[in-house]
Amino acid sequence: MTVTLFIPCFVDALFPRAGISMVQILEGLGHKVAFPESISCCGQPPFNSGYWDEARTVAAKVLPQLANSEAIVIGSGSCGAMLKVFYPQLFENTPQATLAKQISDRTWEFSDFLVSKLGVTDLGAKFPHKVTFHDGCHGLRELGLKKSPRALLGKVNGLELVEMGEAETCCGFGGTFATKFPMISTAMGEVKCASATETKAEYIVSNDSSCLMHIQGLLSRQANPLKTIHLAEVLNLK
Amino acid sequence: MSEREKILGRIREALKVGAPHPHSHTHAHPSPTSPPSTPRKWLPKVGETYDEQLALFAKNAAELKADFQLFNSAAEARQGIAALRDKEKWQQVAGHSGDLTNAICPALNLPLLRTDKPYDVHALEACDAGISECDALIAQTGTVLVTNRSAGGRALSVLPPHHVVLARRDQLVADLPAAFALLQQRYATNYPSMISFITGPSRTGDIERILVLGAHGPKKLTIICF
Amino acid sequence: MSFVSQFKAQARVMAGDLRHRKIIRTALRNYEIVRDVRKASFQDWQGARQLAAETKWQAVNHLDQHLEQFTAKLESRGTKVHWASNAAQAREIVLKIVKDKKAKSVIKSKAMTSEEIHLNDALEHAGLNVVESDLGELIVQLRKEAPYHIVFPSMHLTRDEISELFQRELGSAATNDPEELTMIARRALRKKYLTADIGITGANFAIAETGMISITENEGNARLTAALPKTMISLIGIEKVLPRMEDLALFLPMLATMGTGQQLTCYNTLYSGPRQPGETDGPEEWHVVLLDNHRTELLADAEQRDALHCIRCGACLNVCPIFRNVGGHTYATTYSGPIGSVITPHLRGLQDWKHLSSASSLCGACTETCPVKIDLHHHLLQNRRNAAKQQPSFAEKTSFKLFAFAANRPALWNFGKKMARIFQPLQGLVKGTPVDPAKAWTQTRDLPQLAPESFKDWWRNRK
């Protein structure tokens, strides 16, 4: 099939390896990957701040570029939730309501796409390290993701997964929240880092780079040797 | 226009617009399709037989630190309450007239302050124990169901530091739905002004979440069942 | 200082107070363990939540009918029912009763509605002696501070702090044993119960069909407050209705499970009237005060109406990472945590209190835990939208307009990325200083570096 890859703005600019890994994995499975180059952002920043008109302005340009996609795959729980859960709300009672619903129905988060849609869990990956998984909140609670990332990690050669006590606790990023309420955001991140450190894992893995960006920022500042890595990157290593 | 009319008016105006029915807000937890109106199916399970229910009540009572004493006859129960009097060194007790209290309390040989007649609350405060009947024992939760009609008023079962409940074995009911059904059957046309579900002796966790018994209500709860 | 500045200042202090964070974390960890045992004992917890949500939907969406039935039943047995549109009216009603009775002393059991309308201050100004009987409420009353949590008013205090307080305020001996401290409070309150002129309670539920209120407590202080004083007043938010008495078979265990991790709270008591003919104790007069205080406005917001389904269990506070890190007092309002952040803009004003809805990462843990399935975190988002629509911030609206402009013009967006790549090293020079544009981030975190080759660059190059 032709899989349309939606690359979040922060993945494009800051963590391209996560996107590249997804392309290589999907092509490795025999699928064609399409990438609408002129999409910059899903519109979540203005949306989360309550400026829905401005969010709609951005999202309205996204919709037509995904209109003909067979399947839209996003390597981020938060952008995935934006398209899947919030676009239908954003375009309720507008001419694009139907299109938004159609796109929502065809949108998948990356790990969920592999496991639930393609029925694939073993990608022949090798990552001989001890890791712990951070459940990004949008993926966990808006999209219901819990099992798919773990099913995939379970098949990675040499990988040992240790769950942290605060796996499901918000890391504190929350988009603009991180800079509007930095003291709270930092406290929340400290709780996450402490819980991860307790597991004695070498890596924190997640399906959301925005969370990892915040967690890594704290780890580096604390000179904590724990490293962060996106799920797709782990699955693409042999 | 009275405040009542104003408030009701605002409510009616507001309700002209319907609110969405509760559903699953996220994909994580799909809703079950139209659950039944009785919660029995969702609440913790209770055994079907009397013996299972009695065992469950006893287990719950123990966890709650309520003293559940089971006897085979009124005579044994009289011995039991006398033993309790000796152990606790009661000098004055309070109670009310009733089939069970009349049968058991005389064994105490102590002055009994009656709270089902006009009484002095300071005299009640001086009592070591309050002895009452009950409407039911609820297996599911280890609860004693009382009303101010069956248990000597509002204060008897909560002011003295030791509450003793007299119950018959056949007063055991399975669960909360059964208890509410019993209340409806018994009192539907004229409810007592107080109905209380008592689950263990009084307690608090307000200091560092550490459990302490006897906050304001009774520190001790004994259930004498025969 | 504006409410939002105060909030941020207090949040900064509390987030940095590791001792406080540890106390709260320990208390809540103990709660979580027992809560999860209780949830697991349900045959189907999610089924129970759905039934509870639907029952509350019925109750609130037929509120007028239920309130009329509730009132009629109460009045038929001698209860006096009063209706208060706002806090001032509610206070007036209570003060009038107090004056009519020539009362000198009031004993109270826990009532968040009384906090909401600032009743204690009004009573004390009128010369009354007011005592909180719930141990946690008594503790914060003596400390002259607001309750920290709607279920655990004193969870932020250690036994040592409580011991010092009791020594100072009650003249008690020094002890930090929780049992002895509880006994000190018990003894101090005994006389108050026996001599108070008026007992004031709240209510957890108002049963429409049978005209009863239901009060949930562990200590027995509400039972005493409703048994001994000659006059009883109960203050109830109009949203507390449940249609039928047997609905409590579901709600009482759910409230206990989520509120305190108990199977059932120690005393769950239904009151259907003052002392009836033939009864030997209980209040001679019972007044029920129904409180609106902007609840009808929340009712009119159909999108957020389910916030009125709240049973005040406190579970959302307990799971909220914001609450856990800044604590209940930071919110500076009666109802804190997620439910407080949702309803306070409605109860006290959107523009003044919208910051509570912004101070959230929208993680959704609250919605997930709520026993009546209130869509809490989405309501926070809706409050943000409503606030922005009502009074957009010029700075924010402009920057998001520019953002949208750039996002829809790939050439401009790519140009922006190129510029950012050029300027990023310069940011490194001012990092951490007052002129650092990324100060909000870099104060505590390292900034991610822009990738030398973006994904789009890579994609274009491979073609």
mmCIF file of N, CA, C and O in Angstrom, chain A residues 25-107:
data_model
loop_
_atom_site.group_PDB
_atom_site.id
_atom_site.type_symbol
_atom_site.label_atom_id
_atom_site.label_comp_id
_atom_site.label_asym_id
_atom_site.label_seq_id
_atom_site.Cartn_x
_atom_site.Cartn_y
_atom_site.Cartn_z
ATOM 1 N N ILE A 25 11.683 1.681 7.565
ATOM 2 C CA ILE A 25 10.932 0.518 8.045
ATOM 3 C C ILE A 25 9.776 0.196 7.111
ATOM 4 O O ILE A 25 9.580 -0.960 6.706
ATOM 5 N N LEU A 26 9.030 1.221 6.747
ATOM 6 C CA LEU A 26 7.858 0.986 5.891
ATOM 7 C C LEU A 26 8.270 0.488 4.513
ATOM 8 O O LEU A 26 7.641 -0.418 3.946
ATOM 9 N N GLU A 27 9.323 1.080 3.976
ATOM 10 C CA GLU A 27 9.785 0.614 2.670
ATOM 11 C C GLU A 27 10.342 -0.797 2.782
ATOM 12 O O GLU A 27 10.132 -1.638 1.907
ATOM 13 N N GLY A 28 11.006 -1.071 3.903
ATOM 14 C CA GLY A 28 11.522 -2.412 4.127
ATOM 15 C C GLY A 28 10.419 -3.462 4.164
ATOM 16 O O GLY A 28 10.632 -4.641 3.834
ATOM 17 N N LEU A 29 9.227 -3.037 4.550
ATOM 18 C CA LEU A 29 8.094 -3.967 4.585
ATOM 19 C C LEU A 29 7.392 -4.052 3.241
ATOM 20 O O LEU A 29 6.371 -4.723 3.107
ATOM 21 N N GLY A 30 7.924 -3.335 2.270
ATOM 22 C CA GLY A 30 7.381 -3.440 0.908
ATOM 23 C C GLY A 30 6.329 -2.401 0.571
ATOM 24 O O GLY A 30 5.648 -2.520 -0.441
ATOM 25 N N HIS A 31 6.190 -1.368 1.403
ATOM 26 C CA HIS A 31 5.184 -0.356 1.097
ATOM 27 C C HIS A 31 5.833 0.865 0.480
ATOM 28 O O HIS A 31 6.999 1.144 0.675
ATOM 29 N N LYS A 32 5.005 1.607 -0.263
ATOM 30 C CA LYS A 32 5.471 2.848 -0.846
ATOM 31 C C LYS A 32 5.174 3.956 0.157
ATOM 32 O O LYS A 32 4.104 3.962 0.782
ATOM 33 N N VAL A 33 6.101 4.876 0.320
ATOM 34 C CA VAL A 33 5.882 5.967 1.262
ATOM 35 C C VAL A 33 5.698 7.276 0.512
ATOM 36 O O VAL A 33 6.515 7.644 -0.335
ATOM 37 N N ALA A 34 4.600 7.930 0.794
ATOM 38 C CA ALA A 34 4.373 9.267 0.234
ATOM 39 C C ALA A 34 4.578 10.290 1.334
ATOM 40 O O ALA A 34 4.285 10.009 2.502
ATOM 41 N N PHE A 35 5.099 11.462 0.951
ATOM 42 C CA PHE A 35 5.329 12.494 1.955
ATOM 43 C C PHE A 35 4.918 13.844 1.391
ATOM 44 O O PHE A 35 5.548 14.353 0.471
ATOM 45 N N PRO A 36 3.817 14.428 1.891
ATOM 46 C CA PRO A 36 3.383 15.740 1.397
ATOM 47 C C PRO A 36 4.313 16.824 1.932
ATOM 48 O O PRO A 36 4.236 17.180 3.119
ATOM 49 N N GLU A 37 5.218 17.283 1.074
ATOM 50 C CA GLU A 37 6.311 18.146 1.526
ATOM 51 C C GLU A 37 5.866 19.502 2.029
ATOM 52 O O GLU A 37 6.605 20.168 2.749
ATOM 53 N N SER A 38 4.678 19.940 1.591
ATOM 54 C CA SER A 38 4.339 21.306 1.978
ATOM 55 C C SER A 38 3.550 21.401 3.287
ATOM 56 O O SER A 38 3.117 22.473 3.672
ATOM 57 N N ILE A 39 3.370 20.266 3.972
ATOM 58 C CA ILE A 39 2.747 20.368 5.305
ATOM 59 C C ILE A 39 3.819 20.768 6.309
ATOM 60 O O ILE A 39 4.856 20.119 6.410
ATOM 61 N N SER A 40 3.579 21.835 7.032
ATOM 62 C CA SER A 40 4.552 22.269 8.049
ATOM 63 C C SER A 40 4.161 21.807 9.441
ATOM 64 O O SER A 40 5.009 21.418 10.231
ATOM 65 N N CYS A 41 2.876 21.901 9.745
ATOM 66 C CA CYS A 41 2.453 21.670 11.129
ATOM 67 C C CYS A 41 0.992 21.257 11.156
ATOM 68 O O CYS A 41 0.216 21.614 10.279
ATOM 69 N N CYS A 42 0.618 20.486 12.156
ATOM 70 C CA CYS A 42 -0.775 20.032 12.274
ATOM 71 C C CYS A 42 -1.674 21.107 12.873
ATOM 72 O O CYS A 42 -2.882 21.005 12.821
ATOM 73 N N GLY A 43 -1.090 22.140 13.474
ATOM 74 C CA GLY A 43 -1.878 23.230 14.052
ATOM 75 C C GLY A 43 -2.116 23.104 15.549
ATOM 76 O O GLY A 43 -2.901 23.854 16.131
ATOM 77 N N GLN A 44 -1.459 22.163 16.205
ATOM 78 C CA GLN A 44 -1.724 21.958 17.629
ATOM 79 C C GLN A 44 -1.358 23.133 18.539
ATOM 80 O O GLN A 44 -2.094 23.408 19.484
ATOM 81 N N PRO A 45 -0.229 23.854 18.285
ATOM 82 C CA PRO A 45 0.096 24.946 19.216
ATOM 83 C C PRO A 45 -1.033 25.978 19.376
ATOM 84 O O PRO A 45 -1.447 26.231 20.518
ATOM 85 N N PRO A 46 -1.554 26.573 18.302
ATOM 86 C CA PRO A 46 -2.668 27.501 18.541
ATOM 87 C C PRO A 46 -3.893 26.792 19.115
ATOM 88 O O PRO A 46 -4.624 27.347 19.941
ATOM 89 N N PHE A 47 -4.130 25.554 18.706
ATOM 90 C CA PHE A 47 -5.292 24.798 19.194
ATOM 91 C C PHE A 47 -5.251 24.646 20.706
ATOM 92 O O PHE A 47 -6.234 24.915 21.397
ATOM 93 N N ASN A 48 -4.102 24.232 21.227
ATOM 94 C CA ASN A 48 -3.984 24.016 22.667
ATOM 95 C C ASN A 48 -4.080 25.303 23.462
ATOM 96 O O ASN A 48 -4.433 25.278 24.636
ATOM 97 N N SER A 49 -3.734 26.409 22.832
ATOM 98 C CA SER A 49 -3.832 27.687 23.539
ATOM 99 C C SER A 49 -5.218 28.296 23.426
ATOM 100 O O SER A 49 -5.470 29.367 23.963
ATOM 101 N N GLY A 50 -6.101 27.638 22.701
ATOM 102 C CA GLY A 50 -7.481 28.111 22.601
ATOM 103 C C GLY A 50 -7.763 28.962 21.378
ATOM 104 O O GLY A 50 -8.877 29.442 21.207
ATOM 105 N N TYR A 51 -6.757 29.137 20.516
ATOM 106 C CA TYR A 51 -6.959 29.965 19.313
ATOM 107 C C TYR A 51 -7.353 29.058 18.155
ATOM 108 O O TYR A 51 -6.554 28.741 17.268
ATOM 109 N N TRP A 52 -8.601 28.611 18.179
ATOM 110 C CA TRP A 52 -9.055 27.584 17.249
ATOM 111 C C TRP A 52 -9.211 28.103 15.826
ATOM 112 O O TRP A 52 -9.075 27.330 14.878
ATOM 113 N N ASP A 53 -9.487 29.401 15.678
ATOM 114 C CA ASP A 53 -9.571 29.944 14.312
ATOM 115 C C ASP A 53 -8.226 29.835 13.619
ATOM 116 O O ASP A 53 -8.131 29.425 12.464
ATOM 117 N N GLU A 54 -7.189 30.193 14.360
ATOM 118 C CA GLU A 54 -5.838 30.121 13.784
ATOM 119 C C GLU A 54 -5.440 28.664 13.549
ATOM 120 O O GLU A 54 -4.791 28.329 12.552
ATOM 121 N N ALA A 55 -5.842 27.793 14.449
ATOM 122 C CA ALA A 55 -5.558 26.362 14.267
ATOM 123 C C ALA A 55 -6.260 25.843 13.019
ATOM 124 O O ALA A 55 -5.699 25.056 12.249
ATOM 125 N N ARG A 56 -7.493 26.315 12.841
ATOM 126 C CA ARG A 56 -8.269 25.878 11.669
ATOM 127 C C ARG A 56 -7.623 26.361 10.385
ATOM 128 O O ARG A 56 -7.624 25.665 9.364
ATOM 129 N N THR A 57 -7.056 27.570 10.432
ATOM 130 C CA THR A 57 -6.368 28.111 9.243
ATOM 131 C C THR A 57 -5.264 27.169 8.803
ATOM 132 O O THR A 57 -5.084 26.905 7.618
ATOM 133 N N VAL A 58 -4.506 26.667 9.779
ATOM 134 C CA VAL A 58 -3.417 25.746 9.464
ATOM 135 C C VAL A 58 -3.971 24.391 9.038
ATOM 136 O O VAL A 58 -3.579 23.826 8.017
ATOM 137 N N ALA A 59 -4.895 23.878 9.836
ATOM 138 C CA ALA A 59 -5.428 22.537 9.568
ATOM 139 C C ALA A 59 -6.163 22.476 8.237
ATOM 140 O O ALA A 59 -6.135 21.451 7.545
ATOM 141 N N ALA A 60 -6.793 23.570 7.850
ATOM 142 C CA ALA A 60 -7.543 23.594 6.584
ATOM 143 C C ALA A 60 -6.632 23.378 5.394
ATOM 144 O O ALA A 60 -7.056 22.863 4.363
ATOM 145 N N LYS A 61 -5.353 23.777 5.562
ATOM 146 C CA LYS A 61 -4.400 23.566 4.460
ATOM 147 C C LYS A 61 -3.864 22.141 4.485
ATOM 148 O O LYS A 61 -3.356 21.631 3.490
ATOM 149 N N VAL A 62 -3.934 21.496 5.648
ATOM 150 C CA VAL A 62 -3.440 20.128 5.789
ATOM 151 C C VAL A 62 -4.417 19.138 5.163
ATOM 152 O O VAL A 62 -4.016 18.200 4.472
ATOM 153 N N LEU A 63 -5.689 19.378 5.397
ATOM 154 C CA LEU A 63 -6.719 18.427 4.963
ATOM 155 C C LEU A 63 -6.613 18.039 3.477
ATOM 156 O O LEU A 63 -6.547 16.840 3.160
ATOM 157 N N PRO A 64 -6.597 19.005 2.550
ATOM 158 C CA PRO A 64 -6.575 18.597 1.141
ATOM 159 C C PRO A 64 -5.340 17.789 0.768
ATOM 160 O O PRO A 64 -5.381 16.951 -0.121
ATOM 161 N N GLN A 65 -4.239 18.017 1.488
ATOM 162 C CA GLN A 65 -3.018 17.284 1.149
ATOM 163 C C GLN A 65 -3.062 15.840 1.608
ATOM 164 O O GLN A 65 -2.259 15.010 1.170
ATOM 165 N N LEU A 66 -3.997 15.522 2.477
ATOM 166 C CA LEU A 66 -4.147 14.147 2.941
ATOM 167 C C LEU A 66 -5.415 13.501 2.389
ATOM 168 O O LEU A 66 -5.693 12.333 2.663
ATOM 169 N N ALA A 67 -6.151 14.253 1.587
ATOM 170 C CA ALA A 67 -7.485 13.809 1.167
ATOM 171 C C ALA A 67 -7.456 12.483 0.426
ATOM 172 O O ALA A 67 -8.372 11.674 0.541
ATOM 173 N N ASN A 68 -6.405 12.281 -0.346
ATOM 174 C CA ASN A 68 -6.381 11.060 -1.163
ATOM 175 C C ASN A 68 -5.492 9.974 -0.581
ATOM 176 O O ASN A 68 -5.163 9.005 -1.261
ATOM 177 N N SER A 69 -5.087 10.113 0.674
ATOM 178 C CA SER A 69 -4.199 9.114 1.264
ATOM 179 C C SER A 69 -4.951 7.855 1.633
ATOM 180 O O SER A 69 -6.073 7.907 2.140
ATOM 181 N N GLU A 70 -4.282 6.752 1.399
ATOM 182 C CA GLU A 70 -4.848 5.451 1.778
ATOM 183 C C GLU A 70 -4.766 5.282 3.289
ATOM 184 O O GLU A 70 -5.678 4.790 3.935
ATOM 185 N N ALA A 71 -3.590 5.622 3.790
ATOM 186 C CA ALA A 71 -3.348 5.525 5.228
ATOM 187 C C ALA A 71 -2.366 6.627 5.594
ATOM 188 O O ALA A 71 -1.395 6.859 4.875
ATOM 189 N N ILE A 72 -2.660 7.317 6.687
ATOM 190 C CA ILE A 72 -1.792 8.388 7.154
ATOM 191 C C ILE A 72 -1.150 7.916 8.446
ATOM 192 O O ILE A 72 -1.847 7.524 9.385
ATOM 193 N N VAL A 73 0.174 7.901 8.460
ATOM 194 C CA VAL A 73 0.882 7.395 9.634
ATOM 195 C C VAL A 73 1.695 8.513 10.262
ATOM 196 O O VAL A 73 2.391 9.257 9.562
ATOM 197 N N ILE A 74 1.579 8.636 11.573
ATOM 198 C CA ILE A 74 2.276 9.707 12.304
ATOM 199 C C ILE A 74 3.090 9.080 13.428
ATOM 200 O O ILE A 74 2.583 8.250 14.181
ATOM 201 N N GLY A 75 4.338 9.499 13.518
ATOM 202 C CA GLY A 75 5.189 8.937 14.571
ATOM 203 C C GLY A 75 5.142 9.726 15.856
ATOM 204 O O GLY A 75 6.135 9.888 16.548
ATOM 205 N N SER A 76 3.975 10.228 16.177
ATOM 206 C CA SER A 76 3.864 11.043 17.389
ATOM 207 C C SER A 76 2.447 10.906 17.908
ATOM 208 O O SER A 76 1.486 11.064 17.172
ATOM 209 N N GLY A 77 2.320 10.601 19.196
ATOM 210 C CA GLY A 77 0.985 10.493 19.786
ATOM 211 C C GLY A 77 0.261 11.820 19.785
ATOM 212 O O GLY A 77 -0.949 11.870 19.557
ATOM 213 N N SER A 78 0.979 12.926 20.017
ATOM 214 C CA SER A 78 0.277 14.213 20.136
ATOM 215 C C SER A 78 -0.231 14.704 18.783
ATOM 216 O O SER A 78 -1.380 15.120 18.668
ATOM 217 N N CYS A 79 0.592 14.625 17.745
ATOM 218 C CA CYS A 79 0.089 15.018 16.418
ATOM 219 C C CYS A 79 -0.952 14.011 15.926
ATOM 220 O O CYS A 79 -1.921 14.376 15.265
ATOM 221 N N GLY A 80 -0.724 12.747 16.247
ATOM 222 C CA GLY A 80 -1.696 11.721 15.867
ATOM 223 C C GLY A 80 -3.062 12.038 16.469
ATOM 224 O O GLY A 80 -4.083 11.929 15.790
ATOM 225 N N ALA A 81 -3.076 12.425 17.748
ATOM 226 C CA ALA A 81 -4.337 12.771 18.411
ATOM 227 C C ALA A 81 -4.952 14.003 17.766
ATOM 228 O O ALA A 81 -6.176 14.098 17.634
ATOM 229 N N MET A 82 -4.108 14.940 17.363
ATOM 230 C CA MET A 82 -4.620 16.172 16.732
ATOM 231 C C MET A 82 -5.415 15.817 15.490
ATOM 232 O O MET A 82 -6.545 16.264 15.304
ATOM 233 N N LEU A 83 -4.840 14.978 14.652
ATOM 234 C CA LEU A 83 -5.544 14.615 13.421
ATOM 235 C C LEU A 83 -6.716 13.679 13.702
ATOM 236 O O LEU A 83 -7.806 13.844 13.166
ATOM 237 N N LYS A 84 -6.487 12.685 14.535
ATOM 238 C CA LYS A 84 -7.499 11.643 14.692
ATOM 239 C C LYS A 84 -8.674 12.076 15.575
ATOM 240 O O LYS A 84 -9.818 11.773 15.297
ATOM 241 N N VAL A 85 -8.363 12.757 16.673
ATOM 242 C CA VAL A 85 -9.402 13.089 17.660
ATOM 243 C C VAL A 85 -9.905 14.522 17.515
ATOM 244 O O VAL A 85 -11.115 14.765 17.589
ATOM 245 N N PHE A 86 -8.963 15.467 17.289
ATOM 246 C CA PHE A 86 -9.358 16.876 17.359
ATOM 247 C C PHE A 86 -9.743 17.515 16.031
ATOM 248 O O PHE A 86 -10.520 18.462 16.022
ATOM 249 N N TYR A 87 -9.224 17.020 14.900
ATOM 250 C CA TYR A 87 -9.653 17.593 13.624
ATOM 251 C C TYR A 87 -11.167 17.489 13.429
ATOM 252 O O TYR A 87 -11.816 18.460 13.035
ATOM 253 N N PRO A 88 -11.776 16.317 13.710
ATOM 254 C CA PRO A 88 -13.241 16.269 13.564
ATOM 255 C C PRO A 88 -13.946 17.329 14.414
ATOM 256 O O PRO A 88 -14.920 17.927 13.986
ATOM 257 N N GLN A 89 -13.430 17.593 15.630
ATOM 258 C CA GLN A 89 -14.047 18.624 16.487
ATOM 259 C C GLN A 89 -13.824 20.009 15.905
ATOM 260 O O GLN A 89 -14.715 20.852 15.889
ATOM 261 N N LEU A 90 -12.618 20.224 15.399
ATOM 262 C CA LEU A 90 -12.244 21.537 14.882
ATOM 263 C C LEU A 90 -13.088 21.916 13.673
ATOM 264 O O LEU A 90 -13.405 23.086 13.450
ATOM 265 N N PHE A 91 -13.450 20.903 12.874
ATOM 266 C CA PHE A 91 -14.171 21.185 11.633
ATOM 267 C C PHE A 91 -15.658 20.839 11.702
ATOM 268 O O PHE A 91 -16.338 20.820 10.677
ATOM 269 N N GLU A 92 -16.149 20.591 12.926
ATOM 270 C CA GLU A 92 -17.580 20.333 13.115
ATOM 271 C C GLU A 92 -18.384 21.504 12.565
ATOM 272 O O GLU A 92 -18.014 22.666 12.742
ATOM 273 N N ASN A 93 -19.487 21.200 11.887
ATOM 274 C CA ASN A 93 -20.337 22.261 11.330
ATOM 275 C C ASN A 93 -19.629 23.170 10.341
ATOM 276 O O ASN A 93 -19.939 24.362 10.235
ATOM 277 N N THR A 94 -18.610 22.627 9.651
ATOM 278 C CA THR A 94 -17.979 23.396 8.565
ATOM 279 C C THR A 94 -18.043 22.526 7.309
ATOM 280 O O THR A 94 -18.287 21.319 7.400
ATOM 281 N N PRO A 95 -17.789 23.126 6.144
ATOM 282 C CA PRO A 95 -17.812 22.323 4.909
ATOM 283 C C PRO A 95 -16.790 21.187 4.906
ATOM 284 O O PRO A 95 -16.959 20.216 4.180
ATOM 285 N N GLN A 96 -15.742 21.307 5.724
ATOM 286 C CA GLN A 96 -14.722 20.248 5.695
ATOM 287 C C GLN A 96 -14.976 19.140 6.709
ATOM 288 O O GLN A 96 -14.117 18.285 6.932
ATOM 289 N N ALA A 97 -16.176 19.140 7.324
ATOM 290 C CA ALA A 97 -16.441 18.175 8.388
ATOM 291 C C ALA A 97 -16.261 16.733 7.912
ATOM 292 O O ALA A 97 -15.636 15.916 8.590
ATOM 293 N N THR A 98 -16.826 16.432 6.755
ATOM 294 C CA THR A 98 -16.735 15.057 6.250
ATOM 295 C C THR A 98 -15.296 14.667 5.960
ATOM 296 O O THR A 98 -14.847 13.569 6.313
ATOM 297 N N LEU A 99 -14.563 15.579 5.297
ATOM 298 C CA LEU A 99 -13.172 15.297 4.957
ATOM 299 C C LEU A 99 -12.349 15.068 6.227
ATOM 300 O O LEU A 99 -11.542 14.137 6.313
ATOM 301 N N ALA A 100 -12.578 15.905 7.219
ATOM 302 C CA ALA A 100 -11.836 15.749 8.479
ATOM 303 C C ALA A 100 -12.110 14.387 9.095
ATOM 304 O O ALA A 100 -11.210 13.724 9.606
ATOM 305 N N LYS A 101 -13.368 13.960 9.055
ATOM 306 C CA LYS A 101 -13.730 12.653 9.612
ATOM 307 C C LYS A 101 -13.055 11.529 8.830
ATOM 308 O O LYS A 101 -12.530 10.577 9.395
ATOM 309 N N GLN A 102 -13.048 11.674 7.495
ATOM 310 C CA GLN A 102 -12.421 10.630 6.668
ATOM 311 C C GLN A 102 -10.930 10.518 6.987
ATOM 312 O O GLN A 102 -10.390 9.417 7.121
ATOM 313 N N ILE A 103 -10.287 11.671 7.094
ATOM 314 C CA ILE A 103 -8.857 11.660 7.392
ATOM 315 C C ILE A 103 -8.611 11.077 8.779
ATOM 316 O O ILE A 103 -7.688 10.284 8.990
ATOM 317 N N SER A 104 -9.463 11.433 9.723
ATOM 318 C CA SER A 104 -9.340 10.881 11.066
ATOM 319 C C SER A 104 -9.409 9.356 11.027
ATOM 320 O O SER A 104 -8.607 8.669 11.659
ATOM 321 N N ASP A 105 -10.364 8.840 10.263
ATOM 322 C CA ASP A 105 -10.537 7.386 10.190
ATOM 323 C C ASP A 105 -9.319 6.693 9.603
ATOM 324 O O ASP A 105 -9.073 5.521 9.884
ATOM 325 N N ARG A 106 -8.580 7.414 8.765
ATOM 326 C CA ARG A 106 -7.447 6.781 8.089
ATOM 327 C C ARG A 106 -6.106 7.097 8.750
ATOM 328 O O ARG A 106 -5.054 6.741 8.219
ATOM 329 N N THR A 107 -6.163 7.744 9.912
ATOM 330 C CA THR A 107 -4.918 8.129 10.583
ATOM 331 C C THR A 107 -4.515 7.098 11.623
ATOM 332 O O THR A 107 -5.339 6.607 12.378
#
